[in-house]
Tab-separated table of C-alpha atoms in Angstrom:
chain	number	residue	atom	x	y	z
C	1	UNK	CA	-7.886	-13.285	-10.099
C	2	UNK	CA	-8.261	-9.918	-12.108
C	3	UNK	CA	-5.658	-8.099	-13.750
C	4	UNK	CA	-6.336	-5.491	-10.998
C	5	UNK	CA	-6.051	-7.367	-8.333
C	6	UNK	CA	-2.378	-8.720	-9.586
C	7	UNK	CA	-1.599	-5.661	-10.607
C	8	UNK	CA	-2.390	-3.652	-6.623
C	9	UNK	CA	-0.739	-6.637	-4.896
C	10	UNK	CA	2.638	-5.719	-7.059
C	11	UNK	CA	2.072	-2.306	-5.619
C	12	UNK	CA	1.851	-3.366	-2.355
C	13	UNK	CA	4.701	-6.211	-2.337
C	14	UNK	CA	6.613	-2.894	-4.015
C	15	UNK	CA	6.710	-1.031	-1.068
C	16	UNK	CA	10.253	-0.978	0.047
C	17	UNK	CA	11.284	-1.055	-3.170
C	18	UNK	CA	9.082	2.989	-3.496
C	19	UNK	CA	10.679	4.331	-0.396
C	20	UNK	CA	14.199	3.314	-1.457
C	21	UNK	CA	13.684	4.808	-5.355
C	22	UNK	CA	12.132	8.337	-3.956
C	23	UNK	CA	15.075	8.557	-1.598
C	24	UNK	CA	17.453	8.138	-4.590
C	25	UNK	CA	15.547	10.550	-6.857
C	26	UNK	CA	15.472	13.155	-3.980
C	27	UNK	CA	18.932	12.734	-3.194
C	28	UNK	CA	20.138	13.039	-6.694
C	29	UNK	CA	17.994	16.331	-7.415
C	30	UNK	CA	19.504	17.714	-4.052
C	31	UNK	CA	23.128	16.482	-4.839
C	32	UNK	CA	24.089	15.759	-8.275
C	33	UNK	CA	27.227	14.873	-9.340
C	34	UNK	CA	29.242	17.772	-10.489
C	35	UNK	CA	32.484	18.259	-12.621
C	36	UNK	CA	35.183	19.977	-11.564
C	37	UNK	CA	34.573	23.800	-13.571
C	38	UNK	CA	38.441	23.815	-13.803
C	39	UNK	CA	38.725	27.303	-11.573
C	40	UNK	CA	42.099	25.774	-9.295
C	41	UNK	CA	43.125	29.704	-8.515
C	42	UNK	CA	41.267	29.473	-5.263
C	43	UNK	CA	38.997	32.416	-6.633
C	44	UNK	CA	35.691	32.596	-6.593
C	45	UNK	CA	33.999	31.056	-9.269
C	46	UNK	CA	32.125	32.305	-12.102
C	47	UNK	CA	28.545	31.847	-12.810
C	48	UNK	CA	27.737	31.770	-9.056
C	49	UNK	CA	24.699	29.810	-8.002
C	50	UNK	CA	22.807	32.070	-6.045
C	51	UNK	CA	19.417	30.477	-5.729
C	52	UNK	CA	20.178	26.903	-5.829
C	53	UNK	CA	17.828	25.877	-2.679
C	54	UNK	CA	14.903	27.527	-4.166
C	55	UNK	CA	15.795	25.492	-7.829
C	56	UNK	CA	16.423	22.112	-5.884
C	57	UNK	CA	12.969	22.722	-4.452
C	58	UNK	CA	11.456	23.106	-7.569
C	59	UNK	CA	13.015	20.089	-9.270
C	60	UNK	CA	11.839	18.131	-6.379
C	61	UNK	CA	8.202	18.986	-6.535
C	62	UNK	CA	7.894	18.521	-9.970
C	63	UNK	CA	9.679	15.450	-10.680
C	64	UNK	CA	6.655	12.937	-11.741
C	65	UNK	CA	8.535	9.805	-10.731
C	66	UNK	CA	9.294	11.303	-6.977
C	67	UNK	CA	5.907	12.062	-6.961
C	68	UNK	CA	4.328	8.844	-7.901
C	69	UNK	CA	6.513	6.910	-5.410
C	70	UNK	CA	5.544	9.129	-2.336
C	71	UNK	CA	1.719	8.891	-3.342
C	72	UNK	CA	1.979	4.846	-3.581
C	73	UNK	CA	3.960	4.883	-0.186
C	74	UNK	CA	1.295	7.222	1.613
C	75	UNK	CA	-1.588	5.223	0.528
C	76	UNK	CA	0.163	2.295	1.421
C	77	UNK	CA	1.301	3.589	4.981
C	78	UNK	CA	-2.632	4.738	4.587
C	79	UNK	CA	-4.094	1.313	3.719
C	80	UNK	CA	-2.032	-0.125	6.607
C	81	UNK	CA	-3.394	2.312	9.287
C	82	UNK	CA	-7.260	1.916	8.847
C	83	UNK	CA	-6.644	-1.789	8.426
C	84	UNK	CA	-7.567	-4.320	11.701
C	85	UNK	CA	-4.787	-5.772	13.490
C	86	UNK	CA	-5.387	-9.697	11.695
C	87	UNK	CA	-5.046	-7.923	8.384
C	88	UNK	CA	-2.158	-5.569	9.378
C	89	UNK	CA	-0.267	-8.256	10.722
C	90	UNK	CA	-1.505	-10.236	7.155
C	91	UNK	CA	0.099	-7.225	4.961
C	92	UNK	CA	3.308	-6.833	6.928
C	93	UNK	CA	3.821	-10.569	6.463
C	94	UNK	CA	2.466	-11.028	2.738
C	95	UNK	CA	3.167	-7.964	1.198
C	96	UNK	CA	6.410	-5.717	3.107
C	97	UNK	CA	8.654	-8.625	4.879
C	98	UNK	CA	9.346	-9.631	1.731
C	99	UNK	CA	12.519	-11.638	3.052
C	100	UNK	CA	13.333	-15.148	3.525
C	101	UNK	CA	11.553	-18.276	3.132
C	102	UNK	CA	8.149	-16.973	3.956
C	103	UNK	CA	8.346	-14.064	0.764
C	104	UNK	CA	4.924	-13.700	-1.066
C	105	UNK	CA	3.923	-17.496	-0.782
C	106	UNK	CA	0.503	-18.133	0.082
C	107	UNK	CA	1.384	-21.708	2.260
C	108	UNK	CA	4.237	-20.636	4.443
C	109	UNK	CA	2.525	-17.036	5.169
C	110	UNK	CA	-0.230	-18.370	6.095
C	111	UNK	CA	1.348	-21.132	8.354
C	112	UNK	CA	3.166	-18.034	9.769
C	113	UNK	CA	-0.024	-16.535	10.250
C	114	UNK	CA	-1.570	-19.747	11.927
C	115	UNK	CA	-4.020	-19.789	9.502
C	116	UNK	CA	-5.905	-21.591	6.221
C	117	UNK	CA	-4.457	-20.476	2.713
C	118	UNK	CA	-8.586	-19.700	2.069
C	119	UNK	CA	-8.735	-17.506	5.008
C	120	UNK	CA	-5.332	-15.792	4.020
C	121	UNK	CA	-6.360	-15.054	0.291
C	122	UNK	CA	-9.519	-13.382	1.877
C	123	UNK	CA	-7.388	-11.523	3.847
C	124	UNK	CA	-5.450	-10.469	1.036
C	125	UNK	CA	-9.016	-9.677	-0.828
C	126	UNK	CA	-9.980	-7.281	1.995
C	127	UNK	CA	-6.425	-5.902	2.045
C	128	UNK	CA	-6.515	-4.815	-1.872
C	129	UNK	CA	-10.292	-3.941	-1.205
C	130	UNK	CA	-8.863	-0.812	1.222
C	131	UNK	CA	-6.068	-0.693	-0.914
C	132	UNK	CA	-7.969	0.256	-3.748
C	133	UNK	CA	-10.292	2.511	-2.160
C	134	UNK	CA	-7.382	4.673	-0.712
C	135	UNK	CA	-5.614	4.996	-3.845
C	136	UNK	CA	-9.212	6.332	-5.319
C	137	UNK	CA	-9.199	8.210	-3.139
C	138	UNK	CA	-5.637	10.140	-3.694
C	139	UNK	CA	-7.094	10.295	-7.588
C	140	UNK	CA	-9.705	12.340	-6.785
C	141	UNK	CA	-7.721	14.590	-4.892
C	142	UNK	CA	-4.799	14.716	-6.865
C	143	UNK	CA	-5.028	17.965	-9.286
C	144	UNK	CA	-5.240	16.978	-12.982
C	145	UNK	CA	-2.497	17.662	-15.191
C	146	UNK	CA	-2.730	20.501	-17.602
């Protein structure tokens, strides 16, 4: 195996583990945690914010992390849509349902799958194969930093 290969299939067993970071990144940029400013008059405060949506936006699209995480969930969601059903039903198993007994090993997902371990790993092949061609895809399309 190539150092490429290992290193898409951590991408892809990653998946859950993307969706649930981006959420917390978004949801801190959109609600951080915020100290009392000490103002216990009941008066308006000073130093209003008055374009706070329009800032949270901002922060949002430019955070790099956020960024990365969505991209790697789209072109997995992407991988997993152009896929056949044998290999879809090969990723869910292999790489998402990462739970239980059956998590990333090649013997008991493929006795899930009712198949060999040779025909899973060229399952798995196929699977990084798309994999791989839909994140080159999101490089060439993604604009280059300045």
């Amino acid at each position: 195996m190539t150092d490429k290969f290992k290193e898409l299939e951590v991408k892809l067993s990653k998946y859950k583990w993307y969706l649930k970071e981006a959420k917390l990144i978004e949801l801190s940029i959109r609600h951080p945690y915020q100290l009392n400013d000490g103002n216990v008059g009941g008066g308006k405060s000073s130093g209003g914010d008055t374009d706070g949506a329009l800032r949270t936006l901002i922060k949002i699209d430019e955070n790099d992390d956020l960024n990365e995480y969505v991209m790697i969930g789209q072109t997995i969601e992407r991988t997993f849509a152009v896929l056949p059903e044998h290999l879809q039903e090969a990723m869910m198993e292999f790489y998402i349902n990462r739970k239980g007994h059956y998590r990333g090993h090649p013997k008991r997902c493929a006795a899930k799958l009712n198949v060999d371990v040779k025909t899973l790993y060229r399952w798995r092949c196929e699977i990084i194969v798309e994999f791989d061609r839909q994140s080159s895809k999101d490089a060439r399309v993604r604009p280059s930093s300045p």
